[in-house]
XYZ file of C-alpha atoms in Angstrom:
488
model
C 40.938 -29.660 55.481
C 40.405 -31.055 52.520
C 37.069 -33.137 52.192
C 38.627 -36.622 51.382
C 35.807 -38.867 50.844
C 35.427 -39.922 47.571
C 33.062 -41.816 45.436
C 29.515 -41.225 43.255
C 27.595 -41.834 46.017
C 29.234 -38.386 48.121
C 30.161 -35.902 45.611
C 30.248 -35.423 41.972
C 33.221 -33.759 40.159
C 31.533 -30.273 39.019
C 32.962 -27.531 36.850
C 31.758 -23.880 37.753
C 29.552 -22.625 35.081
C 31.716 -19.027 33.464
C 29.813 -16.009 34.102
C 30.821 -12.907 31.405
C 32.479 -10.188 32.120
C 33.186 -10.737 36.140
C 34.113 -7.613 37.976
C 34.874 -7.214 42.201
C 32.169 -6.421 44.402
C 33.226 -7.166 47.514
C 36.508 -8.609 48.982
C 37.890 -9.589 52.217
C 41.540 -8.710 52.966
C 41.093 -10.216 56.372
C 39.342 -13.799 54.879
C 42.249 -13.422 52.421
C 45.015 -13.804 55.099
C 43.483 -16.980 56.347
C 44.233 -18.742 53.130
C 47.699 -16.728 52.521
C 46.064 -15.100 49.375
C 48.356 -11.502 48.959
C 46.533 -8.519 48.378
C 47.834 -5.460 47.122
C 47.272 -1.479 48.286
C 44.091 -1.522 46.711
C 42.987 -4.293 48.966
C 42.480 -6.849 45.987
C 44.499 -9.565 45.090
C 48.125 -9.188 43.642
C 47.389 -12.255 41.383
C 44.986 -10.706 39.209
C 43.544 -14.090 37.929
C 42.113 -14.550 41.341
C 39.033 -12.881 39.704
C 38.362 -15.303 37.204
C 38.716 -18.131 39.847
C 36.405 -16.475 42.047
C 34.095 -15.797 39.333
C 34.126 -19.599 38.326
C 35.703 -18.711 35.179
C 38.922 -20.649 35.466
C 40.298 -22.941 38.334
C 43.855 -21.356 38.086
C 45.690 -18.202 39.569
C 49.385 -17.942 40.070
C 50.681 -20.777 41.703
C 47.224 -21.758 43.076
C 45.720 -24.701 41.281
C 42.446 -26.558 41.503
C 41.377 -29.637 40.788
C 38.097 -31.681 40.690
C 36.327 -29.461 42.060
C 32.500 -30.869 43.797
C 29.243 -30.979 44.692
C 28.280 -32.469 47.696
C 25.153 -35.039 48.167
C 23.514 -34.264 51.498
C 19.737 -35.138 52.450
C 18.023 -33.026 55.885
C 14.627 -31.822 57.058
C 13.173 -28.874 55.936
C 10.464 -26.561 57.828
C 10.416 -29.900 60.252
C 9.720 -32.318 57.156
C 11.934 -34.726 55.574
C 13.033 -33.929 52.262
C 15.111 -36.387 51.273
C 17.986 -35.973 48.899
C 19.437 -32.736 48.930
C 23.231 -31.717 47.885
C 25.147 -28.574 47.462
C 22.692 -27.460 44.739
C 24.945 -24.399 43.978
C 28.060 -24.865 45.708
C 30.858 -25.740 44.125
C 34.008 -26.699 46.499
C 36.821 -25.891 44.701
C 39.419 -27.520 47.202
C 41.644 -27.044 50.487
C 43.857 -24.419 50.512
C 46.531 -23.888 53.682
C 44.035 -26.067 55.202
C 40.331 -24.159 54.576
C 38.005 -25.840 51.903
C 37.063 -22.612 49.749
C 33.625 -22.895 47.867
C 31.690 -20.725 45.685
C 28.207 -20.373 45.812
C 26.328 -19.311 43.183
C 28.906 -20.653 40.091
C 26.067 -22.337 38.045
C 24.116 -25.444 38.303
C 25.159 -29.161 40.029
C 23.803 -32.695 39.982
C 22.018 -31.917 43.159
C 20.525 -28.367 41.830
C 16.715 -30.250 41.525
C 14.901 -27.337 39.255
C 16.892 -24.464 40.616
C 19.335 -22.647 38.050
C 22.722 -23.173 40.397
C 23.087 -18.980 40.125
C 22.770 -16.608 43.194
C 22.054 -13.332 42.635
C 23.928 -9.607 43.339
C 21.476 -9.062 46.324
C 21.666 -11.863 48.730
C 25.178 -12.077 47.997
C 25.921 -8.653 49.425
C 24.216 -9.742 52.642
C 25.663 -12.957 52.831
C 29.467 -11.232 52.253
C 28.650 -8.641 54.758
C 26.942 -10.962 57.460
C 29.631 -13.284 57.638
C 31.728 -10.926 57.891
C 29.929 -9.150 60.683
C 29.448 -12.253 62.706
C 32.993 -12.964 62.808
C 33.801 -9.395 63.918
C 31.139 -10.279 66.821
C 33.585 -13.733 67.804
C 30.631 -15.552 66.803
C 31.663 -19.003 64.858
C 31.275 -18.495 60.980
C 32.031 -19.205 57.764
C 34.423 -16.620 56.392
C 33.440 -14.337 52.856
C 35.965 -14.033 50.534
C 34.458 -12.058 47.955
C 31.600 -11.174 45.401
C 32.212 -11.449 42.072
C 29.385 -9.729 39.921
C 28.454 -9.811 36.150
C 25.242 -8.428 34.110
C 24.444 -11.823 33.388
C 20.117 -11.822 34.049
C 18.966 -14.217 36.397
C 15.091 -14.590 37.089
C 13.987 -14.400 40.928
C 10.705 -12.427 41.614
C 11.895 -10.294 39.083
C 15.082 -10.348 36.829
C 17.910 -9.793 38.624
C 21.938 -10.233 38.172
C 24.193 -12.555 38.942
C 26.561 -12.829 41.402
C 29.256 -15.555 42.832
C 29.732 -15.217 46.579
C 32.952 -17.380 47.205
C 33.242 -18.574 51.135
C 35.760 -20.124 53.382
C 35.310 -22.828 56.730
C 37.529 -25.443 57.615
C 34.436 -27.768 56.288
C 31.124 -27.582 54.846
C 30.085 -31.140 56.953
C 26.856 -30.281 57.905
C 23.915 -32.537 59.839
C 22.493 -33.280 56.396
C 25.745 -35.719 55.301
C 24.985 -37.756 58.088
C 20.906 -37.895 57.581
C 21.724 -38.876 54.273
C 24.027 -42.099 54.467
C 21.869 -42.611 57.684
C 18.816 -42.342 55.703
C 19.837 -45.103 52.901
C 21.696 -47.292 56.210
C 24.978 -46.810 54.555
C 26.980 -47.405 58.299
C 30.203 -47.881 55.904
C 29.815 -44.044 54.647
C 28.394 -43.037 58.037
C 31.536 -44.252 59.960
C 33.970 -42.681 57.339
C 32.156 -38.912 58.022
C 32.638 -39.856 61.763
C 36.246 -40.500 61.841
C 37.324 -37.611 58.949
C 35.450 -35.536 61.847
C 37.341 -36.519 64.389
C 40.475 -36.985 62.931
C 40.694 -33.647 61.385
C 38.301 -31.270 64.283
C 37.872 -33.667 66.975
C 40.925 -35.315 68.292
C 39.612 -35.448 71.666
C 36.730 -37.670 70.831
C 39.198 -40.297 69.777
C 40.804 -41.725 73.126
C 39.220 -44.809 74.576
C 35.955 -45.925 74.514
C 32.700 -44.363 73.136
C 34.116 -42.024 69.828
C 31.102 -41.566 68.610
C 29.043 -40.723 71.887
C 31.514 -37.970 72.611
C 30.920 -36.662 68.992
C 27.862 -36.112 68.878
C 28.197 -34.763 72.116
C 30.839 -32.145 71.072
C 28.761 -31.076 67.760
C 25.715 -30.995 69.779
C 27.598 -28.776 72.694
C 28.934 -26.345 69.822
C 25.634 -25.936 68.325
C 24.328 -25.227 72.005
C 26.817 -22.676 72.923
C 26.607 -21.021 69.151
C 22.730 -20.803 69.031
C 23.227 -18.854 72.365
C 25.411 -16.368 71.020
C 22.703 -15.792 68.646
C 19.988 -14.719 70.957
C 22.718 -12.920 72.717
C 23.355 -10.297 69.702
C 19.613 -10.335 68.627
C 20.525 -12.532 65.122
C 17.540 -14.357 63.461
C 19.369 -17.430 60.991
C 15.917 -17.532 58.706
C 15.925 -21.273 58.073
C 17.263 -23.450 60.647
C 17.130 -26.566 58.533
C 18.494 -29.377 59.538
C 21.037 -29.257 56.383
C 21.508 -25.930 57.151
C 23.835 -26.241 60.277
C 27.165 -27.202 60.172
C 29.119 -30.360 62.571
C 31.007 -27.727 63.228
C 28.936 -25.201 65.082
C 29.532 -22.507 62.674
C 26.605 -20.434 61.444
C 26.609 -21.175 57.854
C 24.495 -20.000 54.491
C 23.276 -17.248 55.393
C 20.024 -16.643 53.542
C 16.807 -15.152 55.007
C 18.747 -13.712 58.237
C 18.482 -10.394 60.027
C 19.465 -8.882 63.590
C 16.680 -8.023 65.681
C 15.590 -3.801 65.730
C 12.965 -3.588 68.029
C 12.715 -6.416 70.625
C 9.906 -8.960 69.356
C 10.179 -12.790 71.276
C 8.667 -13.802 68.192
C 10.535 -11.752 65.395
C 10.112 -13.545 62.096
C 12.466 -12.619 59.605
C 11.680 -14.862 56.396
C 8.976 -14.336 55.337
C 8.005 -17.999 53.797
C 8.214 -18.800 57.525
C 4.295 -18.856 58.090
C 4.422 -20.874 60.636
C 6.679 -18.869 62.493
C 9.216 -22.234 63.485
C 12.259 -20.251 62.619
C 11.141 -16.588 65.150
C 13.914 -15.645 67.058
C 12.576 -17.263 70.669
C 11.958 -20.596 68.952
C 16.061 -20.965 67.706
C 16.871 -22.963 70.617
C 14.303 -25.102 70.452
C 14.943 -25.473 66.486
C 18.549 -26.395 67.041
C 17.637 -28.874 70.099
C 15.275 -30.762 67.513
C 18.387 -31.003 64.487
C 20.609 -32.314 67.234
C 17.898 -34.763 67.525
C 17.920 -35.659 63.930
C 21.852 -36.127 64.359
C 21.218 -38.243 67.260
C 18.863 -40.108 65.326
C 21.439 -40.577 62.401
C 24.346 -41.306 64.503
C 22.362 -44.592 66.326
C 23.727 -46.690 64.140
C 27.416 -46.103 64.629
C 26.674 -46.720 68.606
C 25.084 -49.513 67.646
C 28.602 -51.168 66.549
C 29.330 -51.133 70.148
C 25.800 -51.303 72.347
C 22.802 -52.739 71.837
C 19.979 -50.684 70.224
C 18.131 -50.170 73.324
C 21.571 -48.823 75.015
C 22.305 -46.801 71.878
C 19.312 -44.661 72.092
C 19.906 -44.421 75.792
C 23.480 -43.206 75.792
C 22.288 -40.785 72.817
C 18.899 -39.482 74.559
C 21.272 -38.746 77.968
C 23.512 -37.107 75.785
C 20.484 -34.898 74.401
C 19.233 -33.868 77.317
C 22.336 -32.028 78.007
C 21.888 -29.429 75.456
C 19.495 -27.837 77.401
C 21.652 -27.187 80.053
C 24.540 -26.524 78.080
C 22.145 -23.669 76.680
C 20.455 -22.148 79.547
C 24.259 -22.278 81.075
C 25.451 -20.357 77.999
C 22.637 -17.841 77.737
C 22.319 -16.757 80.886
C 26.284 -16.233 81.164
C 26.417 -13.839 78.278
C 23.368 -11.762 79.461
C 24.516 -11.550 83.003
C 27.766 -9.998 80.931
C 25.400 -7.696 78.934
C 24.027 -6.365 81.691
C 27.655 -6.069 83.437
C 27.131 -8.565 86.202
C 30.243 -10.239 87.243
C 28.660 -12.774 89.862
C 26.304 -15.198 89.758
C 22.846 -14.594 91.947
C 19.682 -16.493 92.103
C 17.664 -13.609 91.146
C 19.401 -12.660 87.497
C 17.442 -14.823 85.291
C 14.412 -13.508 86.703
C 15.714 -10.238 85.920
C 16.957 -10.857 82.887
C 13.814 -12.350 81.706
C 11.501 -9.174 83.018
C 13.651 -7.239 81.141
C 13.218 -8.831 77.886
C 9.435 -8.859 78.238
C 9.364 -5.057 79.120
C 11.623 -4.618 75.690
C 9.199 -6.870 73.674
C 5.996 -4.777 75.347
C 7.433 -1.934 74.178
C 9.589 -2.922 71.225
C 12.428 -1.386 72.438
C 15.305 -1.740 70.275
C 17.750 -4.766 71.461
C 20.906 -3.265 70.273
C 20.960 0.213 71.286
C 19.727 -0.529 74.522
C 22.106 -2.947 75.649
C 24.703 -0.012 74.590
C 23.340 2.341 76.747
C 22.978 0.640 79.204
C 26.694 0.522 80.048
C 26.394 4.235 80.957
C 24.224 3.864 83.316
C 25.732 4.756 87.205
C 25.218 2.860 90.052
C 24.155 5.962 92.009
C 21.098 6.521 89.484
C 17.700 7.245 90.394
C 15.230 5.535 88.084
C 12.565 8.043 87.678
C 15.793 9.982 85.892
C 17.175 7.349 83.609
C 16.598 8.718 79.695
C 15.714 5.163 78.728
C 13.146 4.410 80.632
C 11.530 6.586 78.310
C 11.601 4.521 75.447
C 9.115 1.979 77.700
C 5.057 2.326 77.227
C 4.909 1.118 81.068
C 6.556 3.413 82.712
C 5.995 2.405 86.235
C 7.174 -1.363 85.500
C 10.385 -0.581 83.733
C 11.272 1.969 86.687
C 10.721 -0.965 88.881
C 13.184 -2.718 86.720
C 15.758 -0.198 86.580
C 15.534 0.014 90.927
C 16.147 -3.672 91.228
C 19.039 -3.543 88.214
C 20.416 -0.616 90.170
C 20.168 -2.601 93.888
C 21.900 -5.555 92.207
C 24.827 -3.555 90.430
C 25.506 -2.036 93.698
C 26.130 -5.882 94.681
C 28.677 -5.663 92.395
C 32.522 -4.300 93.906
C 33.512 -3.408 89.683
C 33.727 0.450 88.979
C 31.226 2.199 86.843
C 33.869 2.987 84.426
C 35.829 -0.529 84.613
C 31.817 -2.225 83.809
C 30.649 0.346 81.333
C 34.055 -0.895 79.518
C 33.776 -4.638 80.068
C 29.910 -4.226 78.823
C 31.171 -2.818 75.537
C 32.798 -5.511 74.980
C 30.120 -7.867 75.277
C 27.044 -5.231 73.465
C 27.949 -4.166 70.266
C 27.420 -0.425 68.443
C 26.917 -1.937 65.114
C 25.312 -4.685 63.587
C 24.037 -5.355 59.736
C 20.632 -3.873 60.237
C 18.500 -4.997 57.117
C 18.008 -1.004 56.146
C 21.907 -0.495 55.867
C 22.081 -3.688 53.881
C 19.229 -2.592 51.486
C 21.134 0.722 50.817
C 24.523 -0.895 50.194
C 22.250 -3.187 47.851
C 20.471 -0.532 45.865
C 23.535 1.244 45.347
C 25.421 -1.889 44.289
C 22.628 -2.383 41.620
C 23.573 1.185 40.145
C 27.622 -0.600 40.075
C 28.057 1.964 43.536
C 29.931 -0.306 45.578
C 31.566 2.043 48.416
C 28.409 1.647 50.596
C 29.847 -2.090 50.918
C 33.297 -1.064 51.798
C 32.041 1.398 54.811
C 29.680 -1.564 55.912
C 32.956 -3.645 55.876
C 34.911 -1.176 57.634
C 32.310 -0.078 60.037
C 30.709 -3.645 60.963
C 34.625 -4.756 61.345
C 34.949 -2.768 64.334
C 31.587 -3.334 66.289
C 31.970 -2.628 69.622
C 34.189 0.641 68.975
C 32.532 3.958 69.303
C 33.486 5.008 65.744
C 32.065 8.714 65.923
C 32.285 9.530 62.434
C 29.551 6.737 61.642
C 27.837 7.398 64.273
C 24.395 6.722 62.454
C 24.825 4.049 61.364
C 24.342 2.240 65.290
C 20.633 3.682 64.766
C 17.134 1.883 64.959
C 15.932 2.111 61.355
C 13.754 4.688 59.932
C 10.253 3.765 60.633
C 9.152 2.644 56.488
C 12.213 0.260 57.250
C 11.262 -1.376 60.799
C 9.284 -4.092 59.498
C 11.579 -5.191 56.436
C 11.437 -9.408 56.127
C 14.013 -11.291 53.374
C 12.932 -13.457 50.866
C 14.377 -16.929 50.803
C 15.161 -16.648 46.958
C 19.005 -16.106 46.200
């Protein structure tokens, strides 16, 4: 969908900034397909101009043609405080194409790039390609990764790095921040126009009768719900829940200081600007409660066409109280499913939740223990279950694995028919931040086949895969307590 509104005071038309010499890093065949791009054997594009588009060298390939391509103006809260004006500071949307806007991020500096140099760098755009990726391989809602285009271009972070052009795919970049910011300078002209492009293109439903924008902000704030749930479900830590950081869309989008979870910690912190700790992984659905608040808060005026202030706020403070529920619905659905329950009892949240402090006590690691779990019989004895062994308190988690055992024999599934429908649900695989590093330092020596196996590998997560086998493995211990930068 093609982002249609128009005028100095939304975007600004921006050319991409040429990097020399451009060269593939990464590409996805499968992102590809959404957009109708053809690849060849070789996995890369037949069209071999596709590179210098993707590099931001030229806005042509084949019959593909570009034009106008811009920068967004968006404003948002950062770290909780506002920070006015913001903007797509170095994304460049280069235009619809069968229906997806494709952007490139990193392709050189903007009117909204403040005192930042518009350039991402060879590092955090291997993450970003393979996260995104990853995610979507998980069904959780994404942006798509195209590809990375690299060059030896130098471009100063902590240290002098390269430069890098990670090109990405949604069907739009509309995040919370494009509402904050016409809400912010009480532009209700430009506010209403985001509204209806958003429900005329995404939500149609919203549109019948009475109350539009009530059930839109409803529907974003019910996505956003359900998709911050998925997230605590898989163990993934965003790094910088902004408020210009998540999409209308309820995609998880730019992907900076992220990682999954290795050993269980409530309060896992995985940027480490975050001093605060706002962003840990327990505090994400409280995070993305408070943005929907900020798009309530934006979106008052636009009920205010129809009610009066006071019933406004009303309607829109009802509607916020349902995210809660919407969450704690969600949540406790998908680990019921992670722990192969197929009914719903009064006692599984408490269980749930017992678990999860046992796993943070002992930093157990989230992924590989949901996996093994699945093996697990129903005629087990607890005193002989191998992972109870991983578990400082050994009496507690024993106690835990008798009342898991009592309640699976609740159950009337097979062993074998839950163990599969479990594997489903608790992946083998995820981007843990030490595989990342190594397909990074190997990328920096122009080694780029530690991406491809990532690619491969992470495409396939809940599949046993026995030839990688080691890669579904807590970190080495030098590498359990690795935290990203937010520079990119």
């Amino acid at each position: 969908m093609p982002f249609t509104l128009r005028g100095d005071d939304v975007c600004q038309i921006t050319q991409p900034s040429p990097i020399p010499n451009p060269y593939w890093v990464a590409f996805s065949a499968s992102a590809a397909e959404l957009i109708k791009l053809e690849t060849g054997r070789d996995g890369l594009p037949i069209e071999a101009s596709w590179l210098e588009v993707l590099a931001g060298n030229q806005l042509d390939a084949g019959q593909t043609k570009f034009s106008d391509p811009i920068a967004t103006v968006y404003s948002g809260h950062q770290f909780g405080v506002w920070a006015g004006q913001l903007g797509d500071g170095r994304a460049i949307l280069l235009g619809d194409i069968n229906g997806l806007e494709l952007q490139l991020k990193g392709a050189g500096r903007t009117q909204y790039s403040r005192m930042g140099d518009g350039r991402a760098v060879l590092r955090s755009s291997i993450r970003e390609f393979l996260c995104s990726e990853a995610m979507h391989a998980l069904g959780i809602p994404t942006s798509r990764a195209l590809a990375v285009v690299g060059s030896k271009q130098a471009v100063r972070r902590e240290t002098m790095e390269t430069a890098a052009v990670c090109s990405r795919i949604a069907p739009s970049f509309i995040r919370i921040g494009h509402f904050e910011h016409f809400a912010s300078l009480q532009n209700v002209v430009r506010l209403k126009e985001l509204a209806d492009l958003l429900i005329s293109e995404f939500y149609p439903e919203c549109s019948p009768g009475k109350d539009p924008y009530l059930n839109l902000f409803k529907e974003i704030s019910t996505r956003n719900a359900k998709l911050v749930a998925q997230w605590q479900s898989v163990g993934f830590c965003h790094g910088v829940l902004n408020s210009d950081n998540i999409s209308a869309l309820g995609l998880t989008i730019d992907y900076g200081p992220f990682g999954f979870l290795d050993h269980f910690e409530i309060d896992h912190i995985c940027n480490h600007s975050d001093h605060g700790g706002r962003y840990a992984y327990q505090r994400q659905p409280q995070v993305m409660h408070w943005n929907m608040a900020c798009l309530a808060s934006a979106m008052l005026p636009l009920l205010e066409l129809e009610y009066s202030s006071e019933e406004s706020q009303a309607l829109l403070r009802s509607a916020l109280e349902d995210f809660s529920v919407i969450y704690a619905r969600e949540w406790q659905q998908l680990f019921r499913r992670k722990l192969g329950l197929q009914s719903q009892q009064d006692g599984d949240v408490a269980l749930i939740e017992r678990l999860l402090q046992a796993m943070h006590d002992s930093q157990v690691d989230f992924t590989s223990f949901f996996r093994g779990l699945g093996d697990l019989k129903k005629d087990s004895m607890p005193t002989e279950i191998m992972q109870r062994n991983d578990f400082i308190d050994r009496p507690n988690i024993e106690k835990w694995f008798a009342d898991y055992l009592v309640r699976l024999q609740s159950e009337t599934i097979s062993d074998g028919a839950r163990k599969a429908l479990m594997n489903q649900i608790n992946p083998k695989y995820i981007l843990r931040n030490h595989l990342a590093q190594d397909a990074i330092e190997k990328a920096q020596q122009d080694d780029f086949s530690e991406i491809q196996k990532l690619q491969q590998i992470l495409s396939q997560p809940f599949d046993e895969q026995e030839d990688f086998d080691h890669y579904s493995k807590p970190p080495p211990i030098d590498m359990q307590r690795v935290s990203v930068s937010c520079s990119s």
